PDB file of C-alpha atoms in Angstrom:
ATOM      1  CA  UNK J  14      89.516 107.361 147.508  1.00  0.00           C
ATOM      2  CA  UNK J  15      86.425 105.176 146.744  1.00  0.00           C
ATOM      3  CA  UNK J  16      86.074 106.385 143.127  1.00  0.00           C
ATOM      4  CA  UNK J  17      89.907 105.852 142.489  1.00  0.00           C
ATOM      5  CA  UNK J  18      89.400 102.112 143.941  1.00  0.00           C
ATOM      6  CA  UNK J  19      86.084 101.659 141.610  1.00  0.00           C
ATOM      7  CA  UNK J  20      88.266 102.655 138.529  1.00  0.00           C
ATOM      8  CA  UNK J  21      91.241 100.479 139.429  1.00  0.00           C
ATOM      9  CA  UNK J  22      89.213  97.736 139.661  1.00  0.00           C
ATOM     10  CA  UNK J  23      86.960  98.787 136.444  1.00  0.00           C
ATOM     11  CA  UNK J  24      90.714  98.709 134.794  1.00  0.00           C
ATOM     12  CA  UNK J  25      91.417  95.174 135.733  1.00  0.00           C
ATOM     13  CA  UNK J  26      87.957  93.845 134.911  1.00  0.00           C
ATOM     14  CA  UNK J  27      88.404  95.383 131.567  1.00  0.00           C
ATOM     15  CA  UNK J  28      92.271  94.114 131.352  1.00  0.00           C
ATOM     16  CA  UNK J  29      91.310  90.612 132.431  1.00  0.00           C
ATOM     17  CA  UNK J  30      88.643  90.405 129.593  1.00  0.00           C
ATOM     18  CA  UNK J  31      91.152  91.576 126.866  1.00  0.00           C
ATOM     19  CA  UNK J  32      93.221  89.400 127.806  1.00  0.00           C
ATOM     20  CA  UNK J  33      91.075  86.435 127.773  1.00  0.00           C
ATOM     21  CA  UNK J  34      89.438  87.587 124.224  1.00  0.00           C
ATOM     22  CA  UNK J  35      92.895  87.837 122.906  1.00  0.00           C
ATOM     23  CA  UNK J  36      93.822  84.165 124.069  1.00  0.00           C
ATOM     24  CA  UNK J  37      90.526  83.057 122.517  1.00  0.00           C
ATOM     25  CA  UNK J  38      91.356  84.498 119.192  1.00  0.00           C
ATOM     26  CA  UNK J  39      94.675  83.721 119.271  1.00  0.00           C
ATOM     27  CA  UNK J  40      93.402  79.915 120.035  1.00  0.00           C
ATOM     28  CA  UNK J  41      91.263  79.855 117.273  1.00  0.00           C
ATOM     29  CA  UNK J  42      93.182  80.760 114.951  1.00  0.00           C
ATOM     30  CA  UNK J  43      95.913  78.441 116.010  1.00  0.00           C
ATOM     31  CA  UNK J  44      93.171  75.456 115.717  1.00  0.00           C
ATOM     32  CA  UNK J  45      92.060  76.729 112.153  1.00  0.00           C
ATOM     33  CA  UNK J  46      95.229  76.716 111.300  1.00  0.00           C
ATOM     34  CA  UNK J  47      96.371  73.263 112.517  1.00  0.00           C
ATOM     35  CA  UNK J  48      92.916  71.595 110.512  1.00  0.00           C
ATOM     36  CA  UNK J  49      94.421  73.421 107.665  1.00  0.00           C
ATOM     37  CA  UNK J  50      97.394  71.238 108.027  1.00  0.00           C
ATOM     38  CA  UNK J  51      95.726  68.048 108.582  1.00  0.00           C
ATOM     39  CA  UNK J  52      93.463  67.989 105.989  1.00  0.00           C
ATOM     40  CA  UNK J  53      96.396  68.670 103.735  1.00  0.00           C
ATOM     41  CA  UNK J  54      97.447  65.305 103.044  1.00  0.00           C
ATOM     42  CA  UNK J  55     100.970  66.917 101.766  1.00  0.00           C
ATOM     43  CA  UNK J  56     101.871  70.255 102.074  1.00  0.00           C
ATOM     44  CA  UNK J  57     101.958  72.862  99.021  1.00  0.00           C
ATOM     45  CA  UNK J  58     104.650  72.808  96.988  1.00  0.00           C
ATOM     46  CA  UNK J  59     104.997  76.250  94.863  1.00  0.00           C
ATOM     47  CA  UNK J  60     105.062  75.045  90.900  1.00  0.00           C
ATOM     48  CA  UNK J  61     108.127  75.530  89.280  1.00  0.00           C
ATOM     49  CA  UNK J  62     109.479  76.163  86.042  1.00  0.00           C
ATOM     50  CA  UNK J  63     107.936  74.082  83.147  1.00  0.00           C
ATOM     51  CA  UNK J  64     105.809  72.299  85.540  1.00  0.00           C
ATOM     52  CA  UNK J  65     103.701  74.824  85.316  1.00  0.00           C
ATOM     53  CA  UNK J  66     103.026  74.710  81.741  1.00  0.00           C
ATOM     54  CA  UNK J  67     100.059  73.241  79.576  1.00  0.00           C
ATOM     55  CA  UNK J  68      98.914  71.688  76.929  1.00  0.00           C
ATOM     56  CA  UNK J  69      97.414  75.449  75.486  1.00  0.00           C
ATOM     57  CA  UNK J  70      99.147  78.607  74.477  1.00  0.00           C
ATOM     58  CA  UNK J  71      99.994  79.500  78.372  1.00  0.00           C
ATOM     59  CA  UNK J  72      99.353  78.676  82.063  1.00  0.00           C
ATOM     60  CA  UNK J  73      96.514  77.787  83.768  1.00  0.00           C
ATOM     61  CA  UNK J  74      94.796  80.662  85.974  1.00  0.00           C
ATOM     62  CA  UNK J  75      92.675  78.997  88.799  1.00  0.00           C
ATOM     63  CA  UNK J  76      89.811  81.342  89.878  1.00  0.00           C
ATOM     64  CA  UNK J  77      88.319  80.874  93.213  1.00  0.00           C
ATOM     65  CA  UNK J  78      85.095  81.731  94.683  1.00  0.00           C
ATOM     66  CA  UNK J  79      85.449  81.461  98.838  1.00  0.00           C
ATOM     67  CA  UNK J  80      82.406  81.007 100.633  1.00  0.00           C
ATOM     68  CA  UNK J  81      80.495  78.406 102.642  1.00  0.00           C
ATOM     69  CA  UNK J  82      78.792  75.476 101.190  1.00  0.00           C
ATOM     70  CA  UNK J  83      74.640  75.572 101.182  1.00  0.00           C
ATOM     71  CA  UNK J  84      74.827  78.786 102.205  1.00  0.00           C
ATOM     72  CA  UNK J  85      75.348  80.396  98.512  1.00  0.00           C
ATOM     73  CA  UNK J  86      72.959  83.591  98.797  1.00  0.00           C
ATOM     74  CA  UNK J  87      74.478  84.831 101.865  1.00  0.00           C
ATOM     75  CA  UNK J  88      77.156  88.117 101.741  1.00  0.00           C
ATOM     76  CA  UNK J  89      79.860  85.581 102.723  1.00  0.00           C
ATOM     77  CA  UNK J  90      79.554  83.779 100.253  1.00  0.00           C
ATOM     78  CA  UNK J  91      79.073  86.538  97.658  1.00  0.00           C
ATOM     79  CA  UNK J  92      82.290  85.388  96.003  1.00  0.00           C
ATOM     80  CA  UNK J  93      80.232  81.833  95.091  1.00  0.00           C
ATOM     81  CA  UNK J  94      77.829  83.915  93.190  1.00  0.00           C
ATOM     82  CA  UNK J  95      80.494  85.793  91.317  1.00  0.00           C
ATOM     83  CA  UNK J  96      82.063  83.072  90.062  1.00  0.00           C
ATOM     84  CA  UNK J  97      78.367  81.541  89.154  1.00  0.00           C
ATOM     85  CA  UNK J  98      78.120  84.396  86.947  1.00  0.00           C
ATOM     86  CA  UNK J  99      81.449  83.697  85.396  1.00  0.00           C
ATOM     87  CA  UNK J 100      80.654  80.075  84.915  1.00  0.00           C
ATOM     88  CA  UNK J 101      77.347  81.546  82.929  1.00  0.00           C
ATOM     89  CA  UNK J 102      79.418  84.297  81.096  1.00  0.00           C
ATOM     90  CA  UNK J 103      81.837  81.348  79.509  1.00  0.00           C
ATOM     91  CA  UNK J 104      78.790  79.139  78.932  1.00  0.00           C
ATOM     92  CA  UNK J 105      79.966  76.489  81.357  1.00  0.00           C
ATOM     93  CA  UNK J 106      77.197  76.829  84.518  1.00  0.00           C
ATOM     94  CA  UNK J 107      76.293  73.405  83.778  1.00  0.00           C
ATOM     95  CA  UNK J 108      79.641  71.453  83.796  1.00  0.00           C
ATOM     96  CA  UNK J 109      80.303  72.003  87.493  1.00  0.00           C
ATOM     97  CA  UNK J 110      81.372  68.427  88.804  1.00  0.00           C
ATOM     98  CA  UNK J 111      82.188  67.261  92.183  1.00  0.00           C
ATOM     99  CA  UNK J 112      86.000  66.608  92.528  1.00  0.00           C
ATOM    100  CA  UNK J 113      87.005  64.860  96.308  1.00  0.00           C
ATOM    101  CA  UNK J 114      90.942  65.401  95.349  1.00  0.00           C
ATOM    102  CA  UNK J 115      90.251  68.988  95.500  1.00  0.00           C
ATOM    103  CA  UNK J 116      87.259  68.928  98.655  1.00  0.00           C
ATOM    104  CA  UNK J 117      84.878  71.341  95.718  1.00  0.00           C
ATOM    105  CA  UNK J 118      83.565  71.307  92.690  1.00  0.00           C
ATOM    106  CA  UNK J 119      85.542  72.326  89.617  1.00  0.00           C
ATOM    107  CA  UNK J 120      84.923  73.730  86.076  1.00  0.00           C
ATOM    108  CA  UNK J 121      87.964  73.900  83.446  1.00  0.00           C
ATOM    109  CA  UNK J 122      86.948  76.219  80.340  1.00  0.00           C
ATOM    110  CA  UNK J 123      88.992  78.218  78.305  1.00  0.00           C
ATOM    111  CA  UNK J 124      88.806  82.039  77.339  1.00  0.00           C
ATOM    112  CA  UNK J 125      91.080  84.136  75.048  1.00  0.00           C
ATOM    113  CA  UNK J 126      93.609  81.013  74.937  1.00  0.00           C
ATOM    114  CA  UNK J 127      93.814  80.923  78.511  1.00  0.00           C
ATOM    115  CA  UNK J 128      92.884  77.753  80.031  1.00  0.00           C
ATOM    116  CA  UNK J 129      90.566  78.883  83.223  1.00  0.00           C
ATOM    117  CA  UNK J 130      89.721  76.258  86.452  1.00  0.00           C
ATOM    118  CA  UNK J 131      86.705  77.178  88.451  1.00  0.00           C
ATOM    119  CA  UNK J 132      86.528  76.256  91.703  1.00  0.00           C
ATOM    120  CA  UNK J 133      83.505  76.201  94.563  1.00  0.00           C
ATOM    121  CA  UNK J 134      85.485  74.824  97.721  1.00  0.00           C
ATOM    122  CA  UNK J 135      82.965  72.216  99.975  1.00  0.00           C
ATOM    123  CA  UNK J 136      84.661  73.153 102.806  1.00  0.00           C
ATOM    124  CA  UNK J 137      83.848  76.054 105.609  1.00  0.00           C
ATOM    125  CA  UNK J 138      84.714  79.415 104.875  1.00  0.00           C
ATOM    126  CA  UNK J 139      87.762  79.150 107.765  1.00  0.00           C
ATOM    127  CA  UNK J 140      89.195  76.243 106.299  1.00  0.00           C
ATOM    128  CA  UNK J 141      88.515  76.716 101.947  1.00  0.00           C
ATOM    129  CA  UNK J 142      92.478  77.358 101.520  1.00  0.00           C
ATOM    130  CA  UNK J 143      92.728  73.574 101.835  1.00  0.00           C
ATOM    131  CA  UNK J 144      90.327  73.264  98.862  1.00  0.00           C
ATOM    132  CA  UNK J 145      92.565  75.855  96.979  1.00  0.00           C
ATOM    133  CA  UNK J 146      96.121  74.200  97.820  1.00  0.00           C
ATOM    134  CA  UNK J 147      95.105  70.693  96.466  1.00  0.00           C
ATOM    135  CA  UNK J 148      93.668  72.233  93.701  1.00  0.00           C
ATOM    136  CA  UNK J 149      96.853  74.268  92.934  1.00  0.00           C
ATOM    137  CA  UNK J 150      98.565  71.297  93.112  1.00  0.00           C
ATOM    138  CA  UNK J 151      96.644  69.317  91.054  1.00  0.00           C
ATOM    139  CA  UNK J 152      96.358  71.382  88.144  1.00  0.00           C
ATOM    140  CA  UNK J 153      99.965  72.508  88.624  1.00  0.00           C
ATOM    141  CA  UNK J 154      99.058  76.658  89.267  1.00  0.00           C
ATOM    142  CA  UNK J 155     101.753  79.020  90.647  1.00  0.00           C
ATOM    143  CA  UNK J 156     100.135  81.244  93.886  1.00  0.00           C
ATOM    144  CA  UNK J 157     100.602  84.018  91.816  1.00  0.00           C
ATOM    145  CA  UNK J 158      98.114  82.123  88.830  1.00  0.00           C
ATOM    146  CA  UNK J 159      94.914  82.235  91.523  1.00  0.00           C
ATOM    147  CA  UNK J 160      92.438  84.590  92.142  1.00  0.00           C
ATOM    148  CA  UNK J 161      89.978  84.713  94.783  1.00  0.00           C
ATOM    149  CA  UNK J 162      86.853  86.392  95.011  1.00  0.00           C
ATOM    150  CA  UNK J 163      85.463  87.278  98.530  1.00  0.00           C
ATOM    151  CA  UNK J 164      83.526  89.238 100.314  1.00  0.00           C
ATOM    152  CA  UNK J 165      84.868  92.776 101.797  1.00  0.00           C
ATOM    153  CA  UNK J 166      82.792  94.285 104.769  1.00  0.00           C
ATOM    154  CA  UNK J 167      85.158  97.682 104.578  1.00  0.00           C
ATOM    155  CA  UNK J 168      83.737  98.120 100.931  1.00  0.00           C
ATOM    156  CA  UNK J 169      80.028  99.054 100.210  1.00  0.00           C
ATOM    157  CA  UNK J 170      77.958  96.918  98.709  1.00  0.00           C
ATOM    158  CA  UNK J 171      79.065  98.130  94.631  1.00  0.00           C
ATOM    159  CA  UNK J 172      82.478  98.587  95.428  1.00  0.00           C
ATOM    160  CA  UNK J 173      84.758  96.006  93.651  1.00  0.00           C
ATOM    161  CA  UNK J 174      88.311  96.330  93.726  1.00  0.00           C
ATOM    162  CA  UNK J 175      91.738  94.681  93.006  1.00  0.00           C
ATOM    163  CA  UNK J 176      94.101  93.512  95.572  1.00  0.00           C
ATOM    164  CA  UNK J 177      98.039  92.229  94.863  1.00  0.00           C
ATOM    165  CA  UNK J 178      98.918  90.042  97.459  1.00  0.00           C
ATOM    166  CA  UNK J 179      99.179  91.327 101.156  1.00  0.00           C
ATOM    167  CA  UNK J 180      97.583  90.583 104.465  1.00  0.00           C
ATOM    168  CA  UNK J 181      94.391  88.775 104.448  1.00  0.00           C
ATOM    169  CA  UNK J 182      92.812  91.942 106.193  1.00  0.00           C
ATOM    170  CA  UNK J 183      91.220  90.094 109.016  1.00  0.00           C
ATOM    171  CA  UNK J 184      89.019  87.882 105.981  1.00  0.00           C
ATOM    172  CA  UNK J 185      89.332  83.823 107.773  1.00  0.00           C
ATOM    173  CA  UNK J 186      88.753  82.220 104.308  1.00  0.00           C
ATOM    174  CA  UNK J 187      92.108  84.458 102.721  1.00  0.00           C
ATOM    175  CA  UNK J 188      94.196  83.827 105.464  1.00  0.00           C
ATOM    176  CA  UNK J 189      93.434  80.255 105.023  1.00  0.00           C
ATOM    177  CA  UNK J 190      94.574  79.955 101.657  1.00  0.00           C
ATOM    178  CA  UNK J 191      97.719  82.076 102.769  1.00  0.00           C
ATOM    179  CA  UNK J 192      98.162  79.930 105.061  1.00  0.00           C
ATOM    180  CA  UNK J 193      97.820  76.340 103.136  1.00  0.00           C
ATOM    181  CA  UNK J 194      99.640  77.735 100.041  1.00  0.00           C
ATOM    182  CA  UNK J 195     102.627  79.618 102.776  1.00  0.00           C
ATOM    183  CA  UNK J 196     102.304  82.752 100.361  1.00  0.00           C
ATOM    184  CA  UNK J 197     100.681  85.941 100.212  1.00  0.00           C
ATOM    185  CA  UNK J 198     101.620  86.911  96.943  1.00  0.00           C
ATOM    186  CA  UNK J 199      97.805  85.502  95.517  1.00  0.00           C
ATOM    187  CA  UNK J 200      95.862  88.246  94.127  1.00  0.00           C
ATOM    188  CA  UNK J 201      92.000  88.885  95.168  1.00  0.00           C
ATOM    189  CA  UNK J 202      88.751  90.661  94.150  1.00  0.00           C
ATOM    190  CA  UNK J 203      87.295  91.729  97.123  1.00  0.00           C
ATOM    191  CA  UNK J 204      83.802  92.209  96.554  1.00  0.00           C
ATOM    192  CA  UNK J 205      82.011  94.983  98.950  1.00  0.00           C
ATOM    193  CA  UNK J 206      79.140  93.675 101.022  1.00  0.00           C
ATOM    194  CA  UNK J 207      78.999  96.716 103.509  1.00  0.00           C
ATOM    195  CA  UNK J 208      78.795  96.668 107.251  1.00  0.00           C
ATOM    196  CA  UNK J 209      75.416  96.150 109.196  1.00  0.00           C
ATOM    197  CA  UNK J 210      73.953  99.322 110.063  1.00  0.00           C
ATOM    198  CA  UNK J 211      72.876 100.161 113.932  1.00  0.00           C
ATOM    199  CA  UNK J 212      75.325  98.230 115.646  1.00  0.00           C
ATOM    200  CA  UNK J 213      73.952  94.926 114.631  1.00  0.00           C
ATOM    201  CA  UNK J 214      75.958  92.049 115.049  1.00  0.00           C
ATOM    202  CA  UNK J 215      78.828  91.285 112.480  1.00  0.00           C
ATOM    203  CA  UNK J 216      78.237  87.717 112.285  1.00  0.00           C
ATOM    204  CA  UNK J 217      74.423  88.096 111.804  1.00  0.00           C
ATOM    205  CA  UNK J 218      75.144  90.307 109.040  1.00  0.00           C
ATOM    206  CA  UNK J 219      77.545  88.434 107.007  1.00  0.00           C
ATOM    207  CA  UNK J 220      75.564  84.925 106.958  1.00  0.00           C
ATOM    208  CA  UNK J 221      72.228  86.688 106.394  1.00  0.00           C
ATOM    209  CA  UNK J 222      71.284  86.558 102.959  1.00  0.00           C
ATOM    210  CA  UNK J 223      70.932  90.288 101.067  1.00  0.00           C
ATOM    211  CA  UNK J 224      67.863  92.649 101.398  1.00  0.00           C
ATOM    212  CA  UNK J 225      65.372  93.147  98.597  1.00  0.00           C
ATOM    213  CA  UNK J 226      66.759  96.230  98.074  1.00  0.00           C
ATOM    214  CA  UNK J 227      70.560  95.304  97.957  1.00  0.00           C
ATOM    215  CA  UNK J 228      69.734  92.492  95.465  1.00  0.00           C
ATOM    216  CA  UNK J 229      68.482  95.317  92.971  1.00  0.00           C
ATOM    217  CA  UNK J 230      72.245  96.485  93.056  1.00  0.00           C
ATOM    218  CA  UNK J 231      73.939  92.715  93.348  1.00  0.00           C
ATOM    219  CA  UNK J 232      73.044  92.073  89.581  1.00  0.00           C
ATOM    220  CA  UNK J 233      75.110  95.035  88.348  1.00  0.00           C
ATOM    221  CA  UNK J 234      77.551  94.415  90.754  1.00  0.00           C
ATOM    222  CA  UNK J 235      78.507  90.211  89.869  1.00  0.00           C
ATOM    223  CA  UNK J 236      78.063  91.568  85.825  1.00  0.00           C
ATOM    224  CA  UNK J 237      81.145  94.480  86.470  1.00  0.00           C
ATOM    225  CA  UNK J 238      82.597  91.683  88.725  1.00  0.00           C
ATOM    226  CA  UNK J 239      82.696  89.151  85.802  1.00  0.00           C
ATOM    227  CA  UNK J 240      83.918  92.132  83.335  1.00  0.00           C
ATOM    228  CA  UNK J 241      87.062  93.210  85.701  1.00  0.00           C
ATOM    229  CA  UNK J 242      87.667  89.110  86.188  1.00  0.00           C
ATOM    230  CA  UNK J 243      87.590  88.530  82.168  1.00  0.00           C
ATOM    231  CA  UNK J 244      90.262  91.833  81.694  1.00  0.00           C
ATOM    232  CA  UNK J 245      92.423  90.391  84.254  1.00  0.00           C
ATOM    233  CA  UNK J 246      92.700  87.216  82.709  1.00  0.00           C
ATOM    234  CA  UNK J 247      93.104  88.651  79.444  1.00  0.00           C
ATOM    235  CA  UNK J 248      95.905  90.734  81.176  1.00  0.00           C
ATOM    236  CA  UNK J 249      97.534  87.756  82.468  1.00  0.00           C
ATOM    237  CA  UNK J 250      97.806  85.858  79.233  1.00  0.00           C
ATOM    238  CA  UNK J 251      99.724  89.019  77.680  1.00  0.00           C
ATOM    239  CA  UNK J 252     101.734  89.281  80.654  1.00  0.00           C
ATOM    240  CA  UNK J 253     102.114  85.916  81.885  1.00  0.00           C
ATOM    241  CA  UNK J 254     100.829  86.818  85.560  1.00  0.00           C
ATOM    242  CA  UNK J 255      98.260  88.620  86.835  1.00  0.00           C
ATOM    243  CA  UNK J 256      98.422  92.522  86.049  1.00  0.00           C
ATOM    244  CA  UNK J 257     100.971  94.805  88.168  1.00  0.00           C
ATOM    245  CA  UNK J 258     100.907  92.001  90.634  1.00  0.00           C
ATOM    246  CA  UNK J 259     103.898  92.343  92.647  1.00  0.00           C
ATOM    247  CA  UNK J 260     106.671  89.531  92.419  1.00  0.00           C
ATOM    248  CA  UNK J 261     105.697  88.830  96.400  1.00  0.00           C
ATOM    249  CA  UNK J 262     103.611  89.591  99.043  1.00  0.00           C
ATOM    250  CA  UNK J 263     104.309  91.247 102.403  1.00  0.00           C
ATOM    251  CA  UNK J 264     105.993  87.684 103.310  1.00  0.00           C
ATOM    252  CA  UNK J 265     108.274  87.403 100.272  1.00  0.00           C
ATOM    253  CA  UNK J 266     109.207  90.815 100.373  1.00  0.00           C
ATOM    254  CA  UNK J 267     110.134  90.186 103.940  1.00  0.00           C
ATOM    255  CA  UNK J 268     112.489  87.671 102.854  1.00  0.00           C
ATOM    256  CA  UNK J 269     113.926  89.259  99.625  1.00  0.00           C
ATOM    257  CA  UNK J 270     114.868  92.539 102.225  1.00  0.00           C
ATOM    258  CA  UNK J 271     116.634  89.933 104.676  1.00  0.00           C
ATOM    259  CA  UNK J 272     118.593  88.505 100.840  1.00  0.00           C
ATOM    260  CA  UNK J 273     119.073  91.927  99.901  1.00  0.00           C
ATOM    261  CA  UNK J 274     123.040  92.972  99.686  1.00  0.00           C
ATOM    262  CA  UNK J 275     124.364  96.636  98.268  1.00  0.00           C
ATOM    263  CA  UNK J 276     124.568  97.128  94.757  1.00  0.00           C
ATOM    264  CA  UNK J 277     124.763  99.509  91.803  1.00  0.00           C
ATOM    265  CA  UNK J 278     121.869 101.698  91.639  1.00  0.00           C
ATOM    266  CA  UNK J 279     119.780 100.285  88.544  1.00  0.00           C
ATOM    267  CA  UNK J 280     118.285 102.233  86.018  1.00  0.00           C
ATOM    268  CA  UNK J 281     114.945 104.082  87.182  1.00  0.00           C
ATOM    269  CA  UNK J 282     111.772 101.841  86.093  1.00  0.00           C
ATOM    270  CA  UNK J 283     108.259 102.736  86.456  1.00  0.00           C
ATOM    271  CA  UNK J 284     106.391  99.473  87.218  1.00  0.00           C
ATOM    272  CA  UNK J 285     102.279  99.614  85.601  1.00  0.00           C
ATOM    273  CA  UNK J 286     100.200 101.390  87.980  1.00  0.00           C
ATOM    274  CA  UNK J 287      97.643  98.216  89.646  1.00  0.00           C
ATOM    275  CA  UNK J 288      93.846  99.206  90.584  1.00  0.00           C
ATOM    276  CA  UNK J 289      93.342  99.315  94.250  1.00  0.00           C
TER     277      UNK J 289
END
């Protein structure tokens, strides 16, 4: 009788704390998102049309780099040293300027008559889609035209992959920018950075700056990061958007299924297979 009391109250110990770590998270990210909002002067308004166009032979692509300010050689912020190396690939690394409109520090440079911004957010990591919405708006870019680069702890440290659009996978700095720009349809490179080994703490791990012997691999890995960044921006100027990226996220597919009414079957179409 004692050992069935001991685990009833072992169950509502354990309940209780759930519960409480849920309304913590759930607080937090209500907070995060409610700065997001304030420090948007106006909120995003997608680009339409021929406001999107340029003065060049197409759009502008905005490529992002989320992170957290002064703390550039940490895994979080691997996606600030990608885009370093990108700067340095289009012989720009020493035209970043400061830009307050935007809260970051922008580049604009061209490649294969695609006219390319740069940006390095100065905000936290949490709160960078603010950074990214102004500068959207600014430089008239679609959600669809951006690409950030972050840092994936579910990939290995080598591992660089494509996503379309979708969730923000439990990453604060995407679901910011999903959040500020009220789209999911922006595609990402997620960058692998691994998870700690030995149960060490998740924080610890992703604000700690790499090992001696992961920064043998990190060269190789911002170089094929820079290479797959270049093809999909030479993609995109072909194709007018990002490669095989959808016309919506999980958010604007939602709402094209609640649109949806019967219809002829159309003719079968296979769409280009994307990299995931």
């Amino acid at each position: 009788m004692k050992k069935v009391s001991v685990i009833s109250k072992l169950y509502r110990c354990v309940s209780h704390f759930l519960k409480k770590l849920l309304n913590f998270v759930t607080m937090r990210r209500l907070l995060t998102r409610l700065i997001n909002r304030v420090l948007l002067s106006e909120p995003f308004t997608p680009v339409m049309g021929n406001e999107a166009e340029i003065h060049t032979q197409g759009r502008r692509r905005l490529v992002v780099g989320l992170g957290n300010p002064g703390m550039e050689g940490t895994r979080h912020s691997v996606g600030m040293a990608v885009l370093g190396a990108l700067a340095a690939r289009l012989g720009a690394a020493d035209r970043w300027r400061g830009d307050k409109h935007v809260s970051g520090e922008v580049i604009v440079s061209e490649t294969q008559h695609t006219q390319v911004v740069l940006l390095r957010p100065k905000l936290l990591m949490n709160i960078n889609g603010v950074s990214v919405a102004k500068a959207a708006s600014k430089y008239s870019i679609k959600p669809e035209d951006i690409l950030l680069v972050h840092d994936d702890l579910d990939k290995p440290l080598g591992k660089i992959v494509i996503k379309h659009g979708g969730s923000a996978r439990g990453h604060n700095g995407v679901r910011s920018c999903v959040d500020c720009l009220q789209t999911d349809v922006i595609p990402r490179l997620r960058v692998g950075i691994g998870r700690p080994a030995g149960g060490a703490s998740v924080e610890r791990h992703v604000l700690g700056r790499f090992s001696q012997e992961e920064r043998r691999v990190l060269g190789s890995v911002l170089e094929r990061s820079v290479d797959l960044l270049l093809s999909q921006l030479q993609l995109s100027q072909q194709d007018g958007r990002f490669p095989s990226s959808p016309a919506g996220g999980a958010q604007d597919a939602q709402k094209r299924k609640e649109g949806e009414r019967p219809a002829s079957p159309a003719p079968a179409h296979d769409p280009a297979s994307a990299q995931s």
